[in-house]
Coordinates of C-alpha atoms in Angstrom, one line a residue:
M1 CA -2.1 -7.1 9.4
A2 CA -4.0 -7.4 12.8
R3 CA -5.8 -9.4 15.4
F4 CA -8.8 -8.2 17.9
T5 CA -7.3 -8.1 21.3
F6 CA -9.6 -9.8 23.4
Y7 CA -10.3 -6.8 25.7
Q8 CA -12.4 -5.5 22.4
M9 CA -14.1 -8.9 22.6
F10 CA -15.0 -9.2 26.0
R11 CA -16.6 -5.4 25.8
L12 CA -18.2 -6.4 23.0
V13 CA -19.4 -9.7 24.8
S14 CA -20.8 -7.5 27.9
S15 CA -22.4 -5.2 25.7
I16 CA -24.8 -7.2 23.9
L17 CA -27.0 -9.1 26.3
F18 CA -30.3 -7.6 26.0
T19 CA -29.5 -7.8 22.4
I20 CA -29.1 -11.4 22.0
L21 CA -32.5 -11.5 22.6
V22 CA -33.6 -9.3 20.5
I23 CA -32.5 -10.3 17.4
G24 CA -33.2 -13.4 17.8
N25 CA -30.5 -16.8 16.7
T26 CA -31.6 -17.8 13.5
Y27 CA -28.4 -19.2 11.6
S28 CA -27.3 -18.9 7.9
Q29 CA -24.0 -21.5 7.1
K30 CA -24.3 -19.5 3.6
Q31 CA -23.7 -15.9 5.7
F32 CA -20.9 -13.7 4.7
S33 CA -20.7 -11.3 0.8
T34 CA -17.4 -9.1 0.1
P35 CA -16.9 -6.9 2.8
V36 CA -15.1 -4.7 0.2
E37 CA -16.2 -2.8 -3.9
G38 CA -14.5 -3.6 -6.7
K39 CA -12.8 -6.2 -8.1
Y40 CA -10.3 -9.0 -7.3
G41 CA -6.8 -8.8 -8.6
E42 CA -7.6 -5.0 -10.2
D43 CA -9.0 -3.2 -7.2
F44 CA -7.7 -5.1 -4.1
I45 CA -5.8 -8.6 -3.5
I46 CA -6.0 -10.3 -0.1
V47 CA -2.1 -10.3 1.3
N48 CA -3.0 -12.7 5.6
Y49 CA -5.4 -15.1 6.2
F50 CA -6.7 -17.3 9.4
D51 CA -3.0 -18.8 10.3
W52 CA -4.7 -22.5 10.9
S53 CA -1.2 -23.1 13.1
N54 CA -0.5 -23.7 16.6
T55 CA 3.4 -23.9 15.8
G56 CA 3.9 -21.6 12.1
I57 CA 2.3 -20.7 10.0
Q58 CA -0.5 -22.0 7.6
D59 CA -3.1 -21.0 5.8
Y60 CA -6.7 -22.9 4.9
Q61 CA -5.1 -24.4 1.7
C62 CA -2.3 -25.3 4.0
N63 CA 0.2 -22.8 2.3
T64 CA 2.2 -19.7 3.7
K65 CA 0.3 -16.7 2.8
T66 CA -0.8 -15.5 5.8
Y67 CA 1.8 -14.0 9.2
D68 CA 1.3 -16.1 12.8
G69 CA -1.2 -15.5 14.6
H70 CA -2.6 -13.9 13.0
K71 CA -7.2 -14.5 12.9
G72 CA -8.6 -12.2 10.1
T73 CA -8.6 -12.0 6.6
D74 CA -7.0 -8.4 4.7
F75 CA -8.0 -7.1 1.2
V76 CA -5.0 -5.0 0.7
L77 CA -5.3 -1.8 -1.6
K78 CA -2.2 -1.0 -4.2
N79 CA -1.2 1.8 -2.5
F80 CA -2.7 5.3 -1.0
H81 CA -3.1 7.6 -3.6
Q82 CA -5.8 4.6 -4.0
M83 CA -6.8 5.2 -0.6
D84 CA -7.3 8.1 -1.3
S85 CA -10.0 8.0 -4.0
G86 CA -12.4 6.6 -1.2
V87 CA -12.2 2.9 -1.8
Y88 CA -15.6 1.6 0.5
V89 CA -15.7 -0.9 3.7
L90 CA -19.4 -3.1 3.7
A91 CA -21.3 -5.1 6.4
A92 CA -20.8 -8.8 4.7
D93 CA -23.7 -9.5 6.9
G94 CA -26.8 -7.6 8.5
G95 CA -27.1 -6.8 11.9
I96 CA -26.9 -4.6 15.2
V97 CA -23.0 -2.5 15.0
L98 CA -21.7 -2.9 18.6
D99 CA -18.5 -0.8 18.9
L100 CA -16.9 1.2 17.2
H101 CA -14.2 3.5 17.3
D102 CA -12.7 6.4 14.3
G103 CA -10.3 9.1 14.6
E104 CA -6.6 8.0 14.8
F105 CA -3.8 8.6 12.1
D106 CA -4.8 6.9 9.0
R107 CA -1.5 6.6 7.3
E108 CA 0.6 4.4 9.3
K109 CA 3.8 2.4 7.2
Q110 CA 5.1 0.7 10.5
S111 CA 3.6 -1.9 12.5
F112 CA 3.3 -0.9 16.0
V113 CA 1.1 -4.2 17.3
S114 CA -0.2 -1.9 20.5
K115 CA -2.0 0.7 18.2
G116 CA -4.6 -2.8 17.5
L117 CA -7.1 -2.1 14.9
G118 CA -7.3 1.3 15.1
N119 CA -10.4 3.1 13.7
F120 CA -13.2 0.3 13.5
V121 CA -16.3 -1.1 13.8
A122 CA -18.4 -4.0 15.3
I123 CA -21.5 -5.8 13.9
Y124 CA -23.5 -8.3 16.0
H125 CA -25.4 -10.5 13.5
A126 CA -28.3 -12.9 14.2
N127 CA -26.7 -16.3 14.3
G128 CA -24.8 -15.0 16.7
H129 CA -21.2 -14.0 15.2
F130 CA -19.2 -10.7 15.2
S131 CA -17.6 -9.3 12.5
F132 CA -14.9 -6.9 12.6
Y133 CA -14.1 -4.2 9.9
G134 CA -10.7 -2.7 11.6
H135 CA -8.2 -0.2 9.5
L136 CA -10.2 2.1 8.1
K137 CA -9.4 5.9 7.1
K138 CA -10.3 9.4 9.6
N139 CA -12.7 9.9 9.7
S140 CA -14.8 8.3 7.5
I141 CA -17.2 5.5 9.6
L142 CA -20.9 5.8 8.5
V143 CA -22.0 4.0 11.4
K144 CA -23.5 4.9 14.7
Y145 CA -23.5 2.3 17.4
L146 CA -26.8 0.4 18.2
D147 CA -27.4 1.0 14.1
T148 CA -29.2 -1.7 12.3
V149 CA -27.3 -1.9 9.0
S150 CA -28.2 -4.3 5.9
Q151 CA -25.8 -6.7 4.3
G152 CA -24.0 -4.9 1.8
Q153 CA -24.4 -1.4 3.5
I154 CA -21.2 0.8 3.0
L155 CA -20.2 1.3 7.4
G156 CA -17.1 3.7 5.7
Q157 CA -13.9 3.9 4.0
I158 CA -10.1 1.7 4.1
G159 CA -7.3 3.2 5.4
S160 CA -4.8 2.6 6.9
S161 CA -4.7 3.3 10.8
G162 CA -3.9 1.4 13.5
Y163 CA -1.2 -2.2 13.3
S164 CA -1.3 -2.2 9.6
T165 CA 1.8 -1.1 7.5
D166 CA -0.4 -0.2 3.9
P167 CA -4.0 0.4 3.0
H168 CA -5.8 -2.5 3.8
L169 CA -9.0 -4.0 5.6
H170 CA -8.9 -6.3 8.2
F171 CA -11.7 -8.8 8.3
E172 CA -12.1 -10.7 11.2
V173 CA -14.9 -13.5 12.3
W174 CA -15.8 -14.6 15.6
D175 CA -18.7 -17.1 16.8
K176 CA -20.8 -16.6 19.9
S177 CA -18.4 -18.7 22.2
N178 CA -16.4 -16.6 21.1
T179 CA -13.7 -18.3 19.2
A180 CA -11.9 -16.4 16.0
I181 CA -13.6 -18.6 13.0
D182 CA -12.2 -18.5 9.4
P183 CA -14.3 -17.5 7.1
F184 CA -12.9 -20.0 4.4
S185 CA -12.9 -23.2 3.5
G186 CA -10.2 -25.6 1.8
S187 CA -8.0 -28.6 3.6
C188 CA -6.6 -27.4 6.1
G189 CA -9.3 -24.7 6.8
N190 CA -13.0 -24.8 7.2
T191 CA -15.0 -28.3 5.4
D192 CA -17.7 -25.5 4.8
G193 CA -17.2 -22.4 4.7
L194 CA -19.4 -18.3 5.3
W195 CA -19.1 -16.4 1.7
I196 CA -22.0 -17.1 -0.3
N197 CA -19.8 -16.2 -3.3
E198 CA -16.0 -17.4 -1.4
L199 CA -13.6 -15.3 -4.0
A200 CA -11.1 -18.6 -5.1
Y201 CA -8.2 -18.4 -3.7
D202 CA -5.1 -16.9 -5.5
S203 CA -1.3 -18.1 -5.0
S204 CA 0.0 -16.8 -8.4
F205 CA 3.2 -14.5 -9.3
N206 CA 1.6 -10.7 -10.9
T207 CA 3.1 -7.2 -11.2
W208 CA 0.5 -5.4 -10.1
N209 CA 2.2 -1.6 -10.3
S210 CA 5.1 -0.2 -11.8
G211 CA 7.5 3.0 -13.1
F212 CA 10.8 4.7 -12.9
S213 CA 11.8 7.7 -10.6
N214 CA 14.2 10.5 -10.9
F215 CA 15.5 9.9 -7.6
G216 CA 16.2 7.2 -4.7
L217 CA 13.6 5.8 -3.6
S218 CA 12.1 3.5 0.2
I219 CA 9.7 1.0 0.2
D220 CA 7.0 4.3 1.7
T221 CA 7.5 6.0 -0.9
L222 CA 6.7 3.1 -3.1
K223 CA 3.7 2.8 -0.9
E224 CA 1.9 5.8 -2.3
P225 CA 3.7 6.2 -5.3
P226 CA 5.8 8.1 -6.9
P227 CA 4.3 9.0 -10.3
S228 CA 5.8 7.2 -12.5
I229 CA 8.5 9.2 -15.1
D230 CA 9.8 8.3 -19.2
T231 CA 12.5 11.2 -19.6
F232 CA 15.6 11.3 -17.8
T233 CA 18.6 14.1 -18.4
S234 CA 21.9 14.1 -16.5
M235 CA 20.2 16.2 -13.9
D236 CA 18.9 13.8 -12.1
T237 CA 20.9 11.8 -9.6
A238 CA 19.7 8.1 -10.9
I239 CA 17.0 6.2 -12.9
A240 CA 15.5 4.2 -10.6
F241 CA 12.7 1.6 -11.4
W242 CA 9.9 0.1 -8.7
A243 CA 7.7 -2.4 -8.8
E244 CA 4.6 -3.6 -6.4
M245 CA 4.7 -7.2 -6.8
Y246 CA 2.5 -10.1 -4.8
G247 CA 3.0 -14.0 -5.2
V248 CA 6.9 -14.1 -4.6
R249 CA 8.3 -17.3 -3.5
T250 CA 10.7 -18.2 -2.1
H251 CA 14.0 -19.3 -3.8
D252 CA 12.9 -16.7 -6.7
V253 CA 15.6 -15.0 -8.6
F254 CA 14.4 -11.9 -10.4
R255 CA 17.2 -10.5 -12.9
A256 CA 16.8 -7.0 -13.5
E257 CA 18.7 -6.0 -17.0
W258 CA 19.7 -2.5 -18.6
W259 CA 20.1 -2.0 -22.3
N260 CA 21.4 1.0 -23.8
P261 CA 20.5 2.6 -27.0
S262 CA 22.6 0.6 -28.9
N263 CA 21.4 -2.3 -27.6
I264 CA 23.7 -4.2 -25.8
K265 CA 23.7 -4.8 -22.1
W266 CA 24.9 -2.2 -20.1
I267 CA 24.4 -3.6 -16.5
E268 CA 22.7 -6.3 -14.6
F269 CA 21.2 -7.2 -11.0
T270 CA 20.2 -10.0 -9.8
Y271 CA 17.5 -10.3 -6.0
T272 CA 16.6 -13.7 -4.7
A273 CA 13.6 -13.6 -1.9
Q274 CA 14.6 -15.3 1.5
K275 CA 10.8 -16.5 1.9
D276 CA 7.3 -16.3 0.5
W277 CA 6.0 -12.1 0.2
W278 CA 2.2 -12.2 -0.3
L279 CA 3.4 -8.5 -0.9
F280 CA 6.0 -7.4 -2.4
Y281 CA 8.3 -3.9 -3.4
Y282 CA 11.2 -4.7 -6.0
W283 CA 13.3 -1.2 -6.7
T284 CA 16.7 -0.5 -8.5
Y285 CA 18.5 2.1 -10.3
I286 CA 21.5 3.1 -12.2
N287 CA 23.4 6.1 -11.5
T288 CA 23.2 9.2 -14.0
P289 CA 26.4 10.0 -15.0
P290 CA 27.9 12.4 -17.9
D291 CA 29.0 10.1 -20.2
I292 CA 25.8 7.5 -19.9
Q293 CA 24.7 7.4 -24.3
S294 CA 21.6 9.4 -24.7
G295 CA 18.5 7.4 -26.3
L296 CA 16.2 5.1 -25.4
W297 CA 17.4 2.6 -22.6
T298 CA 15.4 -0.4 -22.2
F299 CA 14.9 -2.1 -19.1
K300 CA 14.2 -5.7 -18.9
L301 CA 13.1 -7.7 -15.3
F302 CA 13.5 -11.2 -14.9
R303 CA 11.7 -14.0 -12.9
N304 CA 13.3 -17.5 -12.5
E305 CA 15.1 -16.8 -16.1
M306 CA 11.5 -15.9 -17.7
E307 CA 10.6 -12.2 -18.4
I308 CA 8.2 -10.6 -16.8
L309 CA 8.5 -7.4 -18.0
S310 CA 9.9 -4.6 -20.5
K311 CA 9.8 -1.0 -20.3
N312 CA 11.0 2.2 -22.1
F313 CA 12.8 5.3 -21.5
L314 CA 14.6 8.3 -23.1
F315 CA 18.1 9.7 -21.6
D316 CA 18.8 13.1 -22.7
G317 CA 22.3 13.7 -22.2
N318 CA 22.7 16.9 -24.3
S319 CA 20.5 19.0 -21.7
S320 CA 22.7 19.1 -18.9
G321 CA 25.5 21.1 -19.2
N322 CA 28.1 19.0 -18.4
N323 CA 30.9 21.4 -18.0
I324 CA 29.2 22.4 -14.3
Q325 CA 31.8 22.2 -11.8
I326 CA 28.9 22.5 -9.2
E327 CA 25.2 20.8 -9.4
P328 CA 22.8 23.1 -8.2
K329 CA 21.0 20.9 -4.9
L330 CA 17.7 21.6 -3.6
F331 CA 17.0 20.9 0.4
L332 CA 13.9 21.0 2.5
S333 CA 13.5 21.3 5.1
L334 CA 9.2 20.9 6.8
N335 CA 8.0 22.2 10.4
D336 CA 4.5 22.0 11.2
K337 CA 3.3 22.3 8.2
V338 CA 5.6 25.4 7.3
L339 CA 8.2 24.4 4.0
T340 CA 11.6 25.6 3.6
I341 CA 13.8 25.2 0.2
S342 CA 16.4 26.2 0.0
S343 CA 19.1 25.6 -2.7
N344 CA 22.8 26.8 -3.5
E345 CA 21.9 28.3 -6.5
I346 CA 19.8 31.0 -7.1
V347 CA 15.7 29.6 -7.7
E348 CA 13.9 31.6 -10.1
R349 CA 10.7 29.1 -9.8
I350 CA 9.6 26.1 -7.6
E351 CA 6.1 24.6 -7.9
I352 CA 4.9 21.8 -5.7
V353 CA 3.7 18.6 -7.7
D354 CA 0.9 15.8 -6.2
I355 CA 2.1 12.2 -7.0
N356 CA -0.4 12.6 -9.7
G357 CA 1.7 15.5 -11.4
H358 CA -0.9 17.7 -10.5
I359 CA 0.9 21.2 -9.8
L360 CA -0.6 22.9 -6.9
I361 CA 2.1 25.5 -5.7
D362 CA 3.9 27.9 -8.6
I363 CA 6.8 30.3 -6.8
K364 CA 7.9 33.1 -8.5
M365 CA 11.0 33.7 -6.7
N366 CA 14.9 35.3 -7.0
G367 CA 16.8 33.9 -4.4
N368 CA 18.2 30.6 -2.5
S369 CA 15.5 30.3 0.2
K370 CA 11.8 30.5 0.3
S371 CA 8.8 29.8 3.3
I372 CA 6.3 28.2 2.4
N373 CA 2.6 27.0 4.6
L374 CA 1.1 23.6 3.1
Q375 CA -1.9 24.5 6.1
E376 CA -4.0 23.2 3.3
L377 CA -2.4 19.9 1.8
K378 CA -3.4 16.7 2.8
S379 CA -1.0 14.0 3.9
S380 CA 0.9 12.7 0.9
I381 CA 4.4 12.3 -0.6
Y382 CA 5.1 15.5 -2.4
F383 CA 7.6 16.7 -5.0
V384 CA 9.4 20.0 -5.8
R385 CA 10.9 21.0 -8.7
A386 CA 12.2 24.4 -8.7
T387 CA 14.3 26.4 -11.9
T388 CA 17.4 27.7 -11.4
I389 CA 19.1 31.2 -12.7
S390 CA 20.8 29.3 -14.8
K391 CA 17.9 27.4 -16.5
K392 CA 18.2 24.0 -14.9
G393 CA 16.2 22.3 -13.3
I394 CA 16.5 19.9 -10.1
S395 CA 13.5 18.5 -7.6
N396 CA 13.0 16.6 -4.4
S397 CA 10.8 15.4 -2.3
F398 CA 8.5 15.0 0.8
G399 CA 5.5 13.7 3.2
L400 CA 2.6 14.9 5.2

């Protein structure tokens, strides 16, 4: 998801000449421990490995789990909510901190190469290797320039700063000749690796997270992610299913089926993957017209004709008041952390809810518009729920 620039490497090399004499040159083949806390598959996955190909893309196991020119390993978290909880980045080996940078925005969702590693730490090790820890959370770095660190010591927390689209750690290794090296071993890579306990290569498919939402989704929303709900009414604009997957392969065919309470397939949609996706966001939805059947619905998802997921949700059409010609709408305008909420119907109550479903702000009112100062809220996705004078529930979302 990013790589260390030659200019940054040159800065490091010029700053360590005196340090080499102090540390010495002892070499240890199996050198590194895993640089993130947690368990693979539950707390993090590896999405991109070192790219060994000069003409295309190829990881150390002759697969496509990398991208062109990638010279590190990306340890990726499930979502920004997990990032917000704080996931530690650990020193893979002991050494001396020779460069670091902090203070950059840490919730990047679009990739800009010029932003580089964002917040990072660089460590020089006794055998002449350097290790780099990129895209860290803003103000999370706990070490200082020229600090001596030990293996497993906390350096900071995983973020999404710099050239990054998801919360992850970019871990990169350079040798004493200023050449990027892959710490893994495999048939299309190094004969010997540098890990003390090398994580097994994983090319399997899995659905990592999934749920339902009652509004139109986007990939940026799913990265937070939105809270999952299981009850809908005709006042909801949509019934949307979403999933975060990994290990999607070219030509994989996904089929989404919506089954009504009479156990009849109501509609289905298919999607065919056009490339390998080692981290993949999937969503599909149906609109909620007044005549949709009330009761317990079932959503089923298939991959290559094999059912991989089945979830139920309740649709209550009786609570909608379908005789109303003009549906109440909620409009949001955000300017410098001041949120203006307006509606085409008089609103009696407003709630602002975080992605965990916690009510952070609860205001009683009697009007069509309200401005709220959000200076105390941190960067995240939030949801606005309003109750109108006709007792209708309407909602919208916004991001800080």
